[in-house]
Short mmCIF file of N, CA, C and O in Angstrom, two decimals:
data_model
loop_
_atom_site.label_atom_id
_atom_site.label_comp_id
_atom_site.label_asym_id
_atom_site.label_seq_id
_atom_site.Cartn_x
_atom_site.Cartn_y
_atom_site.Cartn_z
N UNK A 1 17.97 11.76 -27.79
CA UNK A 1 19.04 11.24 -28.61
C UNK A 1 20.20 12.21 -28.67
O UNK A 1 21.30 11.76 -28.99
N UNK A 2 20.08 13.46 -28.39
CA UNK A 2 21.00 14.37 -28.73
C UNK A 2 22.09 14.53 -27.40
O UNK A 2 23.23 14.98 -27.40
N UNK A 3 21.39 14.05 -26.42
CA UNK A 3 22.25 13.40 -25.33
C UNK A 3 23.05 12.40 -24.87
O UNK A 3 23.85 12.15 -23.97
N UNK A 4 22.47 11.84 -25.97
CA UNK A 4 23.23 10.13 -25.65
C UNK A 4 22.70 9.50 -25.02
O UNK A 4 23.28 8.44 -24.79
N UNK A 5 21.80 9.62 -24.60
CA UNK A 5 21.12 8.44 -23.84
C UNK A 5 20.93 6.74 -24.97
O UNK A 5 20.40 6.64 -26.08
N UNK A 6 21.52 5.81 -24.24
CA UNK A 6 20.93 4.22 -24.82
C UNK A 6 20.14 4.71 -25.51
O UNK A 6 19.75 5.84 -25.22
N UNK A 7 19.48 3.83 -27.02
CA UNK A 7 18.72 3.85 -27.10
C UNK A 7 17.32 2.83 -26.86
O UNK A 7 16.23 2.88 -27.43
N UNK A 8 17.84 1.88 -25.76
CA UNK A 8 17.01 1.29 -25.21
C UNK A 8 16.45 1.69 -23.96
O UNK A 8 15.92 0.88 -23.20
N UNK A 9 16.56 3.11 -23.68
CA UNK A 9 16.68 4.20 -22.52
C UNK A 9 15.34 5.03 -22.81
O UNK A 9 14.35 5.23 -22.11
N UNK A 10 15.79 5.58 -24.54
CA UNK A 10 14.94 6.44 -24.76
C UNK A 10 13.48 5.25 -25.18
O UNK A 10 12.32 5.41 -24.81
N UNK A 11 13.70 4.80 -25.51
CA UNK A 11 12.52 3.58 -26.10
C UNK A 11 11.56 3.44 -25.28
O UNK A 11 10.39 3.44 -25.66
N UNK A 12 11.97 3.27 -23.83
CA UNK A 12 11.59 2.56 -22.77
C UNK A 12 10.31 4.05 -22.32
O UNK A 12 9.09 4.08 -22.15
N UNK A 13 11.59 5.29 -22.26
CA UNK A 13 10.98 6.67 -22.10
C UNK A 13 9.91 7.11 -22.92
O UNK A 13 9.10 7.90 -22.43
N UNK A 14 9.77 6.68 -24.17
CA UNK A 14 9.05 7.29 -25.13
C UNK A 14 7.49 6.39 -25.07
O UNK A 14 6.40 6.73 -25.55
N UNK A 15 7.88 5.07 -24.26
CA UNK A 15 6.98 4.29 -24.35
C UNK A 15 5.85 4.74 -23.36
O UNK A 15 4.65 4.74 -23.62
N UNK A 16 6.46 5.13 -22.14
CA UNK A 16 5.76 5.79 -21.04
C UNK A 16 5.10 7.53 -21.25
O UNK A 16 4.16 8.05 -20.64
N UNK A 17 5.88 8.06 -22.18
CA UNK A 17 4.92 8.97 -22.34
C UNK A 17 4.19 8.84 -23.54
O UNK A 17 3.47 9.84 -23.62
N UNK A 18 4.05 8.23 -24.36
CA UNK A 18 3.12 8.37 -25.68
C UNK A 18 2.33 7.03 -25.59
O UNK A 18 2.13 6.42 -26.64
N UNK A 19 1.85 6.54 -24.37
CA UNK A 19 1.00 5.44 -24.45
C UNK A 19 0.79 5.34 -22.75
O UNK A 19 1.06 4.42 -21.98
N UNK A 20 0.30 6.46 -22.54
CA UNK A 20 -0.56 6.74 -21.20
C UNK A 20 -1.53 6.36 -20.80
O UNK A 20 -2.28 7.14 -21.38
N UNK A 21 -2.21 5.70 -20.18
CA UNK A 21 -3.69 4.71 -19.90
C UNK A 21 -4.05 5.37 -18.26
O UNK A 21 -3.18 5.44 -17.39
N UNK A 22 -5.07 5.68 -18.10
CA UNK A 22 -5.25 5.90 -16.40
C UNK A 22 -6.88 4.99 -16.47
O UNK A 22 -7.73 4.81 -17.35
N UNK A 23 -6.69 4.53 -14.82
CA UNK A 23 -7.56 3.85 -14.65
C UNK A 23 -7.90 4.01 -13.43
O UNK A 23 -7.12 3.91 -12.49
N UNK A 24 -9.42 4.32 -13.33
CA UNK A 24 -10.44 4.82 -12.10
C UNK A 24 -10.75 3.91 -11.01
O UNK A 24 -11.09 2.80 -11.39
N UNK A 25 -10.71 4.06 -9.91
CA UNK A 25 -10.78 3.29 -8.33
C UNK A 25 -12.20 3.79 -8.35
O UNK A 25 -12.39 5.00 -8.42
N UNK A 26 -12.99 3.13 -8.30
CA UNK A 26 -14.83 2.97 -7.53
C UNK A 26 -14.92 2.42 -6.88
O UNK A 26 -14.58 1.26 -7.14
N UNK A 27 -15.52 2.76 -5.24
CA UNK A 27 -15.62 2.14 -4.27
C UNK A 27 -14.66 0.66 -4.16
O UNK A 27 -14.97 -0.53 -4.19
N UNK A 28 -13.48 1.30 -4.03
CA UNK A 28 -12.59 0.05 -3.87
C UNK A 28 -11.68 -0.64 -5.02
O UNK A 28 -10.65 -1.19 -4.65
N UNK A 29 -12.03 -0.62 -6.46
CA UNK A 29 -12.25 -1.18 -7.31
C UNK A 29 -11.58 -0.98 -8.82
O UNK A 29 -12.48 -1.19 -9.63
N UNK A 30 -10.60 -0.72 -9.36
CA UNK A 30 -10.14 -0.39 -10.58
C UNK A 30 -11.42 -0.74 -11.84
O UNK A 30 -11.73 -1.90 -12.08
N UNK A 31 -11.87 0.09 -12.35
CA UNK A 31 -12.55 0.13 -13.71
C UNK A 31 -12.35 1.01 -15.29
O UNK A 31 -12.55 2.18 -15.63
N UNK A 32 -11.97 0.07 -15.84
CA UNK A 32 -11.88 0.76 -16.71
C UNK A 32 -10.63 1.41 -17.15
O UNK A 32 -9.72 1.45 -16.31
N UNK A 33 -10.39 2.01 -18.47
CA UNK A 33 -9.34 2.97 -18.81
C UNK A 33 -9.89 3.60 -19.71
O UNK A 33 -10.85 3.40 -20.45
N UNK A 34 -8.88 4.71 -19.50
CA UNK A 34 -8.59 6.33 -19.56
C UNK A 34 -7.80 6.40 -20.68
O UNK A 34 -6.77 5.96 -20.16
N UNK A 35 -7.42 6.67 -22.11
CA UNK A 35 -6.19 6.72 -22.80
C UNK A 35 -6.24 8.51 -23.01
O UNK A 35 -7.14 9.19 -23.50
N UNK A 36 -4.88 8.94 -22.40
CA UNK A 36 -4.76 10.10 -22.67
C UNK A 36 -4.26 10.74 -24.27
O UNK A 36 -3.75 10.12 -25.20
N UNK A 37 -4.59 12.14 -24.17
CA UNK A 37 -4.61 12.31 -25.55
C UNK A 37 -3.19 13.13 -25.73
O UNK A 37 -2.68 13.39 -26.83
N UNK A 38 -2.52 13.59 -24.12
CA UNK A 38 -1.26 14.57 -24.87
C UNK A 38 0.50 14.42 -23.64
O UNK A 38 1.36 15.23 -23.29
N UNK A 39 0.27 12.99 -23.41
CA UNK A 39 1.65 12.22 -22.93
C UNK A 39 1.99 12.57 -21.34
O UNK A 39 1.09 12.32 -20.55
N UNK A 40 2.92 12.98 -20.95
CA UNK A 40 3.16 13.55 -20.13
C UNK A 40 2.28 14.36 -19.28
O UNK A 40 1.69 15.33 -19.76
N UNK A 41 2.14 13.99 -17.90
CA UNK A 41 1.41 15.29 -17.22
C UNK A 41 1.92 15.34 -15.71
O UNK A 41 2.32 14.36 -15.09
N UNK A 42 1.80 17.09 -15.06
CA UNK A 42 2.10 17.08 -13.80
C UNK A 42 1.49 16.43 -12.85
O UNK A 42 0.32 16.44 -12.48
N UNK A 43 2.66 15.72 -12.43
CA UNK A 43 2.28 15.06 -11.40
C UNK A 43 2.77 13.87 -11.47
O UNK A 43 3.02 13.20 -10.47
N UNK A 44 2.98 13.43 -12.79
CA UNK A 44 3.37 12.41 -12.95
C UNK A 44 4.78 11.72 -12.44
O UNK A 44 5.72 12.25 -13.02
N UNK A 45 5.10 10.92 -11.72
CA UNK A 45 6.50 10.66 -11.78
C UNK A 45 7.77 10.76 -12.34
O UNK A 45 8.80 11.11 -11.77
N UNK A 46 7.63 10.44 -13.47
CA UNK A 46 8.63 10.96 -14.44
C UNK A 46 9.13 12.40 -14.60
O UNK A 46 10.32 12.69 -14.67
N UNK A 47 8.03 13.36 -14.65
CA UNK A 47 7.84 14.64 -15.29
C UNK A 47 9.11 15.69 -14.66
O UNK A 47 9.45 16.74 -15.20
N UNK A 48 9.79 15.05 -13.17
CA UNK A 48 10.75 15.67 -12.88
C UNK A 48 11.82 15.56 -13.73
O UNK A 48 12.47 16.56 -14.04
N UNK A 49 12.13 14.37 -14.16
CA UNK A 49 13.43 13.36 -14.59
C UNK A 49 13.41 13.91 -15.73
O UNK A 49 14.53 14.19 -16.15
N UNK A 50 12.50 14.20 -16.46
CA UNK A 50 12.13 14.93 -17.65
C UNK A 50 12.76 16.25 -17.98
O UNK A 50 13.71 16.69 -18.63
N UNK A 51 11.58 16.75 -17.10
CA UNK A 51 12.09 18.10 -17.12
C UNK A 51 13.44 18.51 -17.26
O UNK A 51 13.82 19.23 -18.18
N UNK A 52 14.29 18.01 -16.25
CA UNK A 52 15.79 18.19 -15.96
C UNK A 52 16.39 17.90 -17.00
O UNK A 52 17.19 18.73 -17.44
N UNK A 53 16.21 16.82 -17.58
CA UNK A 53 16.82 16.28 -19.19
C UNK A 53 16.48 17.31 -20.28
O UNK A 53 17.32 17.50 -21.17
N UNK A 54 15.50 17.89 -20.29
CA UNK A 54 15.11 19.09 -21.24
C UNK A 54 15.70 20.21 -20.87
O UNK A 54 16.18 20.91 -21.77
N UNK A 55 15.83 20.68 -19.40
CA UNK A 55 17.04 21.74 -19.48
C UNK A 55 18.46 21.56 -19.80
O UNK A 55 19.19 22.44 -20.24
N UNK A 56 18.86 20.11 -19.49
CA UNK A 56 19.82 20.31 -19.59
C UNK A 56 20.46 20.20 -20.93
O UNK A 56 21.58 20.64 -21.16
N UNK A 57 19.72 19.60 -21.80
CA UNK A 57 19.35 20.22 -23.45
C UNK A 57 19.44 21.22 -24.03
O UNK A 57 20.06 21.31 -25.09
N UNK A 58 18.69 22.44 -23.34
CA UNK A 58 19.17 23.10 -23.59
C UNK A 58 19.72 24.53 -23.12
O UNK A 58 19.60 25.62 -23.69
N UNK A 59 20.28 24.25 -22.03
CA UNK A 59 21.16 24.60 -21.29
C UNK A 59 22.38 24.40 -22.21
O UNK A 59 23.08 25.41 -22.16
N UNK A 60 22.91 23.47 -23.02
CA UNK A 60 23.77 23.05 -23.82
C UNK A 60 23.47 23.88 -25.09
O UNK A 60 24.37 24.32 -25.80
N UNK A 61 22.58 24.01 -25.27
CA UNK A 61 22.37 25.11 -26.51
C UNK A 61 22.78 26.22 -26.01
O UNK A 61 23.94 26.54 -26.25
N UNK A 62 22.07 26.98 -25.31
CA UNK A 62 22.55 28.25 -24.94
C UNK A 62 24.01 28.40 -24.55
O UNK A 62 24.43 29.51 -24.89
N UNK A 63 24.78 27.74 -24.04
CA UNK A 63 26.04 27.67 -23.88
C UNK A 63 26.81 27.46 -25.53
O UNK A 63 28.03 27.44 -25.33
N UNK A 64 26.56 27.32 -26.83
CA UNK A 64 27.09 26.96 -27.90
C UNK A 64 26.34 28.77 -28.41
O UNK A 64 26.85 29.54 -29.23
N UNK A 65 25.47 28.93 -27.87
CA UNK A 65 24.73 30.13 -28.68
C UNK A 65 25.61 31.28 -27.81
O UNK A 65 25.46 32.26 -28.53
N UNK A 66 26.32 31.66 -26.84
CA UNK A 66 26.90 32.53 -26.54
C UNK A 66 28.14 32.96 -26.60
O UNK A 66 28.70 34.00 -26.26
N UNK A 67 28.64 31.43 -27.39
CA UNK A 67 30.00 31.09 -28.90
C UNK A 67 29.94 31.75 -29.82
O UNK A 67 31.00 31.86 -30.43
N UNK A 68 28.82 32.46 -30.34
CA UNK A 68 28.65 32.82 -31.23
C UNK A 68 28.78 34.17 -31.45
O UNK A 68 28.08 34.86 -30.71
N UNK A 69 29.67 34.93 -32.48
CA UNK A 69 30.31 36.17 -32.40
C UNK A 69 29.20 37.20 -32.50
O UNK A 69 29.51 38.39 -32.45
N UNK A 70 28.12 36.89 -32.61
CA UNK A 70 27.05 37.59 -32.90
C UNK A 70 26.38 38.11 -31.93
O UNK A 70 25.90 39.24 -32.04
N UNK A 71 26.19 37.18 -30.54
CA UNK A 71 25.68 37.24 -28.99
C UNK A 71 26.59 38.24 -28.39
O UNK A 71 27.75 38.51 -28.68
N UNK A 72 25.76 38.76 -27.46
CA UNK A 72 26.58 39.73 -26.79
C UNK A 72 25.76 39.54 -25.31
O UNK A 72 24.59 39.90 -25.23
N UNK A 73 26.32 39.08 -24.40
CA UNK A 73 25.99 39.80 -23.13
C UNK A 73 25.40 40.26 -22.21
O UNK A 73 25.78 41.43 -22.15
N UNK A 74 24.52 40.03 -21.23
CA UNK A 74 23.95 41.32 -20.76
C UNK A 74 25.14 41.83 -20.02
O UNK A 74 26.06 41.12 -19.62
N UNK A 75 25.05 43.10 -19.89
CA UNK A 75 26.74 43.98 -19.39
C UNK A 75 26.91 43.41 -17.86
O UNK A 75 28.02 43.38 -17.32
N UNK A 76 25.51 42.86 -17.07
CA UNK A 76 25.96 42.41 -15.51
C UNK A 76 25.84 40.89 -15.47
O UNK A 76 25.97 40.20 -14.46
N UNK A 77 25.53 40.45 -16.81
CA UNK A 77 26.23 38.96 -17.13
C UNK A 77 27.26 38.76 -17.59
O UNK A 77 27.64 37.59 -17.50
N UNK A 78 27.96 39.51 -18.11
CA UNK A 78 29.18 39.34 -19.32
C UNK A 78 30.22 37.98 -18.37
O UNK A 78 30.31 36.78 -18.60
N UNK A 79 31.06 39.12 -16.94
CA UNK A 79 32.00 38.30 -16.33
C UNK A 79 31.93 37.08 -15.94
O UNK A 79 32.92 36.39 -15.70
N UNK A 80 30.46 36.62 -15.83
CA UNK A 80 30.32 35.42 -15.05
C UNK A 80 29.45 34.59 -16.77
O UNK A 80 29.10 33.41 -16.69
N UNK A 81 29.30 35.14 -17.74
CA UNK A 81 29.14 34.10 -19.26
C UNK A 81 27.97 33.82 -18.55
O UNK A 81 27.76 32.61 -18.67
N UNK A 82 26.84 34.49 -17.66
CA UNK A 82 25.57 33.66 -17.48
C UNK A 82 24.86 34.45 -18.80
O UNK A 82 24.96 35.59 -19.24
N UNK A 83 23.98 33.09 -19.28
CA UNK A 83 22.87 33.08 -20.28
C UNK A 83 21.38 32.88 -19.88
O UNK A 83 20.35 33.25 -20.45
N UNK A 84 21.62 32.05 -18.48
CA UNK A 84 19.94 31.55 -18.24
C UNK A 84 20.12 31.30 -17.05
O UNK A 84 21.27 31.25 -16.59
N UNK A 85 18.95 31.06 -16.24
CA UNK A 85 18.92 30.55 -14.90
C UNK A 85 17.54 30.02 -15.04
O UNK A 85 16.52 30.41 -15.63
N UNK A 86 18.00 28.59 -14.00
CA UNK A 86 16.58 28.07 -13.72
C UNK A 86 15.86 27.66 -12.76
O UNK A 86 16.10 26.49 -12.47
N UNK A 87 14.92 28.23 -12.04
CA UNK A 87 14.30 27.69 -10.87
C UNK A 87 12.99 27.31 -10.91
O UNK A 87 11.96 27.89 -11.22
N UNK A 88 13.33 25.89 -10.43
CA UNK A 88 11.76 25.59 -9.95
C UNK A 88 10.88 25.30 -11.83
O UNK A 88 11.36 24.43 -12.55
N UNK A 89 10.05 25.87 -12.18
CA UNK A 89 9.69 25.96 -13.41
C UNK A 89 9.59 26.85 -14.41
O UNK A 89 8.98 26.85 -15.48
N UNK A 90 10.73 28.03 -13.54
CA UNK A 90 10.77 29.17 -14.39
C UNK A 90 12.14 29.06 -15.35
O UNK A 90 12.97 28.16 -15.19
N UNK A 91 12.25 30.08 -16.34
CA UNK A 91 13.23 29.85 -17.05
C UNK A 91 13.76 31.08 -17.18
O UNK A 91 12.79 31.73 -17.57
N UNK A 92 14.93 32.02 -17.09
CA UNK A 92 15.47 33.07 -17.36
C UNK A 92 16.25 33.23 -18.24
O UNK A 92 17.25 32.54 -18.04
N UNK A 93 16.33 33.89 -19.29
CA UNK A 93 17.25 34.02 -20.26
C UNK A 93 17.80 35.60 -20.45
O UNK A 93 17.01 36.53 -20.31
N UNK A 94 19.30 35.85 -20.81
CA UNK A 94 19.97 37.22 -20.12
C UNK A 94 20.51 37.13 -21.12
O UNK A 94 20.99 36.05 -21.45
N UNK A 95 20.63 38.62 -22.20
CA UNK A 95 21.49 38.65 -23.43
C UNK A 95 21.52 40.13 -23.60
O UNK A 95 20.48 40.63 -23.17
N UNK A 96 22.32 40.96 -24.05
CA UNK A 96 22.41 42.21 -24.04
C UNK A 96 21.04 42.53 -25.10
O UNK A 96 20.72 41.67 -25.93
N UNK A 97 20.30 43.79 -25.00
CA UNK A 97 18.98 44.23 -25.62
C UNK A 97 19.12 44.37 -26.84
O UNK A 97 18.18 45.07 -27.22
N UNK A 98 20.04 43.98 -28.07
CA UNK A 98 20.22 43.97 -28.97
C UNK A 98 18.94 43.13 -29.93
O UNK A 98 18.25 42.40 -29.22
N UNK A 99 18.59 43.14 -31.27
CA UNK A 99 18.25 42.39 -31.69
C UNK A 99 18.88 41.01 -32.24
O UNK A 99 18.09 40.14 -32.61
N UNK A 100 20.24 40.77 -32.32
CA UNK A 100 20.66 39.75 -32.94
C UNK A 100 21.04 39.11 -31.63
O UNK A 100 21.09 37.88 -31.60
N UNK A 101 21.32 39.80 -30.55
CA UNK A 101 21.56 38.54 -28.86
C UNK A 101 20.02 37.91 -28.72
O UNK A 101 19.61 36.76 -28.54
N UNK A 102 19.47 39.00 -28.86
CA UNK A 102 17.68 38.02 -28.55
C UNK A 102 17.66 36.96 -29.62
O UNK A 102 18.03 35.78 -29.60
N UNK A 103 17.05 37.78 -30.69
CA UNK A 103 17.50 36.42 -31.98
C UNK A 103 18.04 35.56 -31.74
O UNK A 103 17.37 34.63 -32.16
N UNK A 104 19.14 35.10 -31.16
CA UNK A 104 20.16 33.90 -31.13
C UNK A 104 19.68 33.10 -30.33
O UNK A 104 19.70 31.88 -30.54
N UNK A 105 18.92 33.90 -28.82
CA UNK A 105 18.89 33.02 -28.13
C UNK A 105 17.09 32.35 -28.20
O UNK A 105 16.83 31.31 -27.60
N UNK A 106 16.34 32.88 -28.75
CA UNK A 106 14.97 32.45 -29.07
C UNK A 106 15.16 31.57 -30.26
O UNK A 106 14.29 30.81 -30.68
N UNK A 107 16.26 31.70 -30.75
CA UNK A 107 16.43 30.59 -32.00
C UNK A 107 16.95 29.29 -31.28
O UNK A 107 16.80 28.26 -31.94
N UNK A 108 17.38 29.19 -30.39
CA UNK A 108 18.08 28.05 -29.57
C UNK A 108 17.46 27.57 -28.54
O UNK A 108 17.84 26.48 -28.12
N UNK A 109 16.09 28.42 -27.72
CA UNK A 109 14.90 27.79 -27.15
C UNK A 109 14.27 27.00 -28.46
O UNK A 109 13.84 25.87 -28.26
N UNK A 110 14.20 27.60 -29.88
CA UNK A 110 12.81 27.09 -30.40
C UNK A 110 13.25 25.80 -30.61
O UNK A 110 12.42 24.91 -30.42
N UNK A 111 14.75 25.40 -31.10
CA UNK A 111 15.36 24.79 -31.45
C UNK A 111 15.43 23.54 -30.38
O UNK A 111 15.18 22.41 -30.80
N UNK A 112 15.72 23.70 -29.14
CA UNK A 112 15.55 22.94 -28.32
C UNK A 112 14.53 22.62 -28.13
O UNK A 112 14.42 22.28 -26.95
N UNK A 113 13.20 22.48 -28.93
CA UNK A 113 12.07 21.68 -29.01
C UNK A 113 11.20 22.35 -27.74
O UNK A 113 10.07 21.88 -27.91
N UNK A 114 11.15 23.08 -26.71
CA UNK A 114 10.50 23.15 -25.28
C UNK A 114 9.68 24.15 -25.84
O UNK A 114 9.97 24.80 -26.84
N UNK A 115 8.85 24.24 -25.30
CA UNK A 115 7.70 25.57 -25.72
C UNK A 115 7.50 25.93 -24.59
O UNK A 115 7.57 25.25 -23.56
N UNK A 116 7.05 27.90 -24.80
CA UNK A 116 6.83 28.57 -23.65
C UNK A 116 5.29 28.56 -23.57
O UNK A 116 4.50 28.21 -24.45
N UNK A 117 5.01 29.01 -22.28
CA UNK A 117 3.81 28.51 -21.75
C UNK A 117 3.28 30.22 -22.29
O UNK A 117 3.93 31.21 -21.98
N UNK A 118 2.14 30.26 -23.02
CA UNK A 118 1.85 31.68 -23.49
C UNK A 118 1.35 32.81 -22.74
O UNK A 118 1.30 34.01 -23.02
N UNK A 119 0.96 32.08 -21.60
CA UNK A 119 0.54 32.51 -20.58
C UNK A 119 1.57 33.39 -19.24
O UNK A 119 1.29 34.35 -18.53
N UNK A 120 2.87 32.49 -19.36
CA UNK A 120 3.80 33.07 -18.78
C UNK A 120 5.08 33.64 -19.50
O UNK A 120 6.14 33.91 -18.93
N UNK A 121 4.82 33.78 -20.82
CA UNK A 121 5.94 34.30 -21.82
C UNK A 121 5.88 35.53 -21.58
O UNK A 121 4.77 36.04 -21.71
N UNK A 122 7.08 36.45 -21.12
CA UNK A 122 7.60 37.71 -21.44
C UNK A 122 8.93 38.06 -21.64
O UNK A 122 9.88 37.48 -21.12
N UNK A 123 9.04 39.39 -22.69
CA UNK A 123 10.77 39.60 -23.06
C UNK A 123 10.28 40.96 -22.21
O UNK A 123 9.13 41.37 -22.07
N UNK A 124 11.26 41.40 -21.80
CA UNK A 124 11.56 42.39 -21.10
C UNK A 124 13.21 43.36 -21.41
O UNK A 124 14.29 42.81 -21.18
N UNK A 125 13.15 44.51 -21.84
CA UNK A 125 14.13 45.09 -22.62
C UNK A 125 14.00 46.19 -22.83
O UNK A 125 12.85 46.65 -22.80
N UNK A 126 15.12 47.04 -23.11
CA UNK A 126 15.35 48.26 -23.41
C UNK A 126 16.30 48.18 -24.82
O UNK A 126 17.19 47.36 -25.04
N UNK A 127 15.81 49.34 -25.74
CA UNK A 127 16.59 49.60 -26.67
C UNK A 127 16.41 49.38 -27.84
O UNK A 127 16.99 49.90 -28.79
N UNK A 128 15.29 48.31 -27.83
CA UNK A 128 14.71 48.11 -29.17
C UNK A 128 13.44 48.72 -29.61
O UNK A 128 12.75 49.28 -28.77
N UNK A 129 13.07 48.67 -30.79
CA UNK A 129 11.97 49.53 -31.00
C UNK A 129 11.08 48.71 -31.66
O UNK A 129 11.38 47.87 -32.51
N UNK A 130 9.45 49.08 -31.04
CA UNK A 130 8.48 48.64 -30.78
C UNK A 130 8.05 47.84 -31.84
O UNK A 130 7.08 47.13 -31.57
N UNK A 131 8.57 47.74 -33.14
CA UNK A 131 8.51 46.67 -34.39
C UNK A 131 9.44 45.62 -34.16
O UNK A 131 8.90 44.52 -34.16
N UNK A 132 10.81 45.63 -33.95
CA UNK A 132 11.80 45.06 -33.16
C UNK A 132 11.05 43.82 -32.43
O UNK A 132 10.88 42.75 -33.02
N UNK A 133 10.69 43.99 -31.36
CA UNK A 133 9.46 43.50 -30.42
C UNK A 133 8.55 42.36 -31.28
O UNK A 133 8.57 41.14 -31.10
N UNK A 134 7.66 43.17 -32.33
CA UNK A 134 7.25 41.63 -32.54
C UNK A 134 7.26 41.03 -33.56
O UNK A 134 6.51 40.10 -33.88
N UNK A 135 8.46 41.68 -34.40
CA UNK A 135 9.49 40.70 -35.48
C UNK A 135 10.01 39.28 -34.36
O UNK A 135 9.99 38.09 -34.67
N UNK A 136 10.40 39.82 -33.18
CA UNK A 136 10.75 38.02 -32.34
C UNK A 136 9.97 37.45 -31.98
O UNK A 136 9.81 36.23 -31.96
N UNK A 137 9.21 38.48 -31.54
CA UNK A 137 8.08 37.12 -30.73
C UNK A 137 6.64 36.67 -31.58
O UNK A 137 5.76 35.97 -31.08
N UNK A 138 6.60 37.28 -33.09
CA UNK A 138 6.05 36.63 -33.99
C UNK A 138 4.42 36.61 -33.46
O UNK A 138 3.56 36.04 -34.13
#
């Protein structure tokens, strides 16, 4: 919704992931269904179309969060205003090692609804001190 999409767009979208059914081929044969318990999954068709709509979500956040007089930078991002980069299924986020540039911008992932995978979450930084650390990442 925060995109604008119809909302006979999102309806249609919401319908396909929160009412998932799979159904098993036996020797030839469809039997049965499957109701999944958590919407969306890889592999699925959609999950690209998705994805991309969720960055670009908040991709739009982070661009409003580096508006903010408070953000600062990383010093070999400054000229070019990069905040994030994204490939493939990774996500990069670039803000000078401050505590209130991190702050801003973990407030505008959480905010953009996406969760990090805990498994592949790391901040990486200089300058802050070791309480610093996990006052953000909680």
């Amino acid at each position: 919704m925060a995109l604008k999409f119809p909302m006979k767009f999102i309806e249609l979208v919401m319908s396909c992931v929160t009412t998932p059914r799979f159904s098993f081929m036996i020797n030839g044969a469809l039997n049965g269904y499957l109701h999944s318990n958590r919407g969306l999954r890889q592999g699925n068709l959609m999950s690209p179309l998705l994805f991309v709509i969720g960055l670009e979500y908040l991709s739009r956040i982070l661009v409003k969060v580096a508006q903010q007089t408070d953000f600062k930078f990383h010093p070999r991002c400054e000229s070019l205003k990069l905040t994030h980069l994204c490939l493939a299924d990774d996500l990069l986020l670039f803000s000078k090692g401050d505590f209130k540039a991190i702050h801003l911008m973990l407030r505008g992932f959480i905010f953009s609804g996406l969760q990090a995978n805990k498994w592949k979450f790391a901040i990486y930084g200089a300058g802050l001190k070791v309480e610093d650390w996990a006052q953000l990442t909680g």
